[in-house]
Amino acid sequence: MISQIQKAVSLTNRTLIIGNSYCALTAAKDLCNNGIDVILAVRNGGCNLPMPFDSENMGRTSIEVLLKTELVSCTGTVGNFEIILNRNGEKVIRTTTSMIIAEDHVSKSNFSSYDLKPSSGVLSLSEVADRLNNSTDTKKIFAKGGKVVFLSGLYQESHPVIVEKIMQLSLIMQSEFNVQTYILTGNLKVAGNGLEALYQKSKESGAIYLKFTDSRPDIRQKEDGKTCMAYQDEITGHQFTLTPAITIVDETIFASDYLGGLAEILRLDKDREGFLQTENVHRFNVFTNRKGIFVAGPSRAIQSRVDQNIDASCAAIANLQLLNIDNIETKDTAEINTGTCVRCLTCYRICPYRAIVIDINPQVIRQACEGCGICLAECPRHAISIKGFDKAYLPEISSKHMHRNKEGKKAPYIVAFCCSRSANQAMELAHSMGSKLPEGFTSFEMPCAGSVSVEHILAAFQKGADGILILACHEGNCHSQYGNVYAQRRVGLLKNTLKDMGFEQERLAVHTLASNMGKEFETVVTKFEKRMSALGSIMQIEQKS
Amino acid sequence: MGGGIAGLSSALELSKTGYIDVEILEKSGFLGGHAIQFACKATDRCVSCGACMVEEKLKQAVENPNIHIYSRSRIQKITKSEKFSIDIIIKPEYIDSKMCTGCGVCLDTCPFEGSVIRGFSKNNMPLHTICEDSCLYFKDKSCAKCQELCPEGAINLDSLESCHTSEVDAIIAATGFQPYNPVSKPYGYGLFDNVITNLELERTLRKNSTAARPSDGKAPKNIAFIQCVGSRDVGLNHLWCSKVCCASALRMANLIKMRQPDTKITFFYIDVQTFGKNFQAFYDEIQKNIRQIRAIPGDIYPTKDDRLQLTYFDGAKSQSVDETFDLVVLSIGLIPGQDNPDLAGLFNLEILETGFLAPVENGTSGICDGIFTAGTVQGPMSIPETIANATDVSWKTIKYLSEKDIQETQPDAQI
Ligand SMILES: Cc1cc2nc3c(=O)[nH]c(=O)nc-3n(C[C@H](O)[C@H](O)[C@H](O)COP(=O)(O)OP(=O)(O)OC[C@H]3O[C@@H](n4cnc5c(N)ncnc54)[C@H](O)[C@@H]3O)c2cc1C
Ligand code: SF4
Ligand code: SF4
Ligand code: SF4
Ligand code: SF4
Ligand code: SF4
């Protein structure tokens, strides 16, 4: 086996890891130890973590650490990214096979949400954690003894990563410093490994947890900077007041702002919170919309150390899998006919996988193209084709349909364009569950709902379809991220055209389904057929008009 | 070992390298484990529950030529010399997967409920399995209807068990969890038809797409979800949060609300856990549709009109309140798998205080090198977490294999 790895390794050489997180360092070491050269580019002077291996040679492979280095540009594609970095003003050029982004997240203290100002009596969680590591400092904090209050998730939902920190600190304070701690919390986030057990342990050590549901404590900051709180116990209804020596305010974790810049340079999709991975389940674990660019650890979501370790492995294995050519090649990819192309750059803008580059003319990078067909459906000049997809397709509609019409069937003729990953799977599931689909129902498997072009739809109508369904993935679940959105938009436009032509708009509809929705597939199709039955054959309208 | 999402993910990750062959030994007749039974919980938008990923991975695994699947198999003997040699016994399939078309005639004709069981995924062939424990043929040969009526002649009830010996370099135990059985809780599960578990609700939603009362098949007007049943329970010494039941319940509640908008839903909880990205927005939204009560009901009684009365402590009023519901859903938690003690014994794996099995760092912590654990055999995890965990374990397995390879091929090499 090792010979296979070595052979593969000689094909590739290098991975660029961008980031300062624990995850970035772990992935760097791990890849290096396993035969892959690594360049580690860290934006700031260095991370808080030990960096033991500057330009160290680790056996067969090497690691190059570039500090104060930012990504400037990146061209090329998986297997051959051309990278320009800025290292403290100096331009550094490298070529790499793949890229891993693992920049740490940032925490900000929630002083303002509690209407508090930092003072000697009001501290942030990180500050306390730092000071607890420094023994002389700790004595100073706890010299006067007294009570310590943690404020957690009262105005914003907290996160297990933060709650774990709070519970650990409380446990240390209770058991080592004999300080009475109170944790004032909304929903206590214990959905992390071992957190419920830690919670029980900290309660046993004497920590008092006060949970708030509908009410909130009344927190005021006194002139000496310390706080005074009044609250009602939710079970007994009694009023209490607390005047802690120290109030510790929780934190919220955000995506690093560096990620925004990286997203722009690398043309990556972001989620609503600025992480470089959408909620799309097809991106599990470390995938982005670009082949060969992985996003791991705190650059894709809020993560604990344990999660970051796992992500480092996921990124490493994804890297290794790139060496297997089967994982890179797509069977049928798009091709641009430069003769008809007018260089409008629509395809360049919309390709969700960023597989189209501009090199005088737009060109499809074969390795990066996933064959989704979105560009083909959007190109105003019909300059793009995918082998085995467009040319063979439209005649197929007609022949199937002609066959039906000759039989003179009364059942409405319904054409469904089904996304291969979702609706087509759901249809097969419906069949296997014994669902009966309507008689005049015909379906076509499409690589993505976004590849159903206006021409497909018009051709189907022309051949006498009474109703057309476009069955796509749910919003946020499309493998091509926006395929379903394009489908919706196209149908929206076409509906107006239908109306102008005197047809009912309902004859064209988009529905979303997942691969496991066999029953719902049957429901959608049956309902649609009923409606089309009620509307009557499209031929009649055509004759009338 | 185990063909749940953990086993499937590991198998795929390893085989995608292009040079590792994988065998999946699955105890039951179906792949996908618990998660293949779940419904899609998207409303207009996908809520990233991960259920469809199980379907996708299952499809990829059965289509992958480097993954060999042995369903209905159990280990008889394991020996280790250079490689592991695993003798497995494979219970007969009775239904020939190459001939079966999944038409379901066997299920329809079987007079004895529970003898023919249908799987959840079309990608699992054969789609049906015959259960010897209840089938009359195995009791007294009084029935062989399915065999006679199968239009493809695919059923042979006299098929025999077979054996197979696997020679492998490493073993990943991905045998999953078991759902907590709530009969011992005071919620009348097993006594009252309209007390069901979240797992049962998942299956119903997958099959019928709407919720119904088991007692009369009618749509429930008023549903209660009770959280943390069998988790976060000091009395049971279950000192863990199952992590997935808040998400599962709230997503199902939201889905029911969309499909059956007249349904009233109440959610009884201790703490609502954060799940998925952008949780705050989801949570703000859901609070508008679903009544949330931070209390765990104590008792349940059936009423004369076939409804269920719950008693709980209302913090806002500072008193006990009785309220009736049409359907009560218990959010049961994930508890250690049945086979964990045996596995721990067989492979000398560390068993945690909770009863789950410890993760194995480099494959050399057991007496036998080369054994790993993956997925919910280690503790509660969601589907995405399970996939990530299984991928991590695959990477550790690869590292183990290549180190072993170096040692074997170059005994003096420094590692
Ligand atoms: C009610 C409920 C709802 C949930 N909803 C969600 C949700 O919405 N989203 C989410 O992300 N997660 C959800 N989960 C969690 C999800 O079910 C788990 O994350 C997932 O099933 C774990 O997969 P696994 O492969 O580790 O284990 P399992 O699914 O338990 O699979 C284990 C497999 O191993 C087999 N096996 C067991 N013992 C042996 C043996 N000795 N030899 C061979 N094979 C064996 C079993 O037959 C099974 O096929 C939910 C869980 C529950 C209980
Ligand atoms: S969309 Fe069509 S016309 Fe426009 S640049 Fe691309 S291939 Fe050329
Ligand atoms: S087919 Fe899809 S992936 Fe390929 S170039 Fe066109 S839009 Fe991009
Ligand atoms: S099954 Fe879950 S992840 Fe898949 S589309 Fe439905 S909601 Fe989204
Ligand atoms: S033999 Fe009879 S009881 Fe057994 S599975 Fe077939 S039909 Fe059912
Ligand atoms: S996820 Fe929610 S319901 Fe499940 S154990 Fe945790 S807190 Fe309880």
Short mmCIF file of N, CA and C and ligand atoms in Angstrom, two decimals, chain A residues 334 351-353 355-356 364 369-375 386, ligand 3:
data_model
loop_
_atom_site.label_atom_id
_atom_site.label_comp_id
_atom_site.label_asym_id
_atom_site.label_seq_id
_atom_site.Cartn_x
_atom_site.Cartn_y
_atom_site.Cartn_z
N ALA A 334 -19.10 20.54 -19.44
CA ALA A 334 -19.58 21.52 -20.41
C ALA A 334 -18.48 21.90 -21.40
N CYS A 351 -21.46 30.14 -12.91
CA CYS A 351 -21.07 28.76 -12.62
C CYS A 351 -20.86 28.60 -11.12
N PRO A 352 -21.64 27.78 -10.46
CA PRO A 352 -21.55 27.68 -9.01
C PRO A 352 -20.23 27.07 -8.54
N TYR A 353 -19.59 26.32 -9.41
CA TYR A 353 -18.35 25.65 -9.01
C TYR A 353 -17.13 26.42 -9.49
N ALA A 355 -16.05 26.93 -12.45
CA ALA A 355 -15.31 26.09 -13.39
C ALA A 355 -15.03 26.80 -14.70
N ILE A 356 -15.51 28.04 -14.80
CA ILE A 356 -15.28 28.76 -16.06
C ILE A 356 -14.30 29.90 -15.81
N VAL A 364 -14.07 26.29 -20.12
CA VAL A 364 -14.46 25.42 -19.02
C VAL A 364 -13.24 24.63 -18.58
N CYS A 369 -15.44 21.29 -13.49
CA CYS A 369 -16.85 21.29 -13.92
C CYS A 369 -17.56 20.07 -13.36
N GLU A 370 -18.75 20.28 -12.82
CA GLU A 370 -19.52 19.18 -12.25
C GLU A 370 -20.65 18.75 -13.20
N GLY A 371 -20.69 19.36 -14.36
CA GLY A 371 -21.71 18.97 -15.34
C GLY A 371 -23.14 19.30 -14.93
N CYS A 372 -23.29 20.38 -14.16
CA CYS A 372 -24.63 20.70 -13.65
C CYS A 372 -25.54 21.26 -14.74
N GLY A 373 -24.97 21.83 -15.79
CA GLY A 373 -25.78 22.31 -16.89
C GLY A 373 -26.42 23.67 -16.67
N ILE A 374 -26.06 24.35 -15.61
CA ILE A 374 -26.67 25.65 -15.35
C ILE A 374 -26.22 26.67 -16.40
N CYS A 375 -24.95 26.61 -16.75
CA CYS A 375 -24.42 27.56 -17.73
C CYS A 375 -25.12 27.36 -19.07
N ILE A 386 -23.27 19.99 -23.34
CA ILE A 386 -22.70 18.91 -22.53
C ILE A 386 -22.99 17.63 -23.28
S1 SF4 C 3 -21.90 22.63 -16.32
FE1 SF4 C 3 -22.11 23.58 -14.31
S2 SF4 C 3 -20.13 23.21 -13.36
FE2 SF4 C 3 -19.84 22.90 -15.56
S3 SF4 C 3 -19.18 24.87 -16.32
FE3 SF4 C 3 -21.39 24.80 -16.56
S4 SF4 C 3 -22.19 25.77 -14.71
FE4 SF4 C 3 -20.07 25.24 -14.31
#
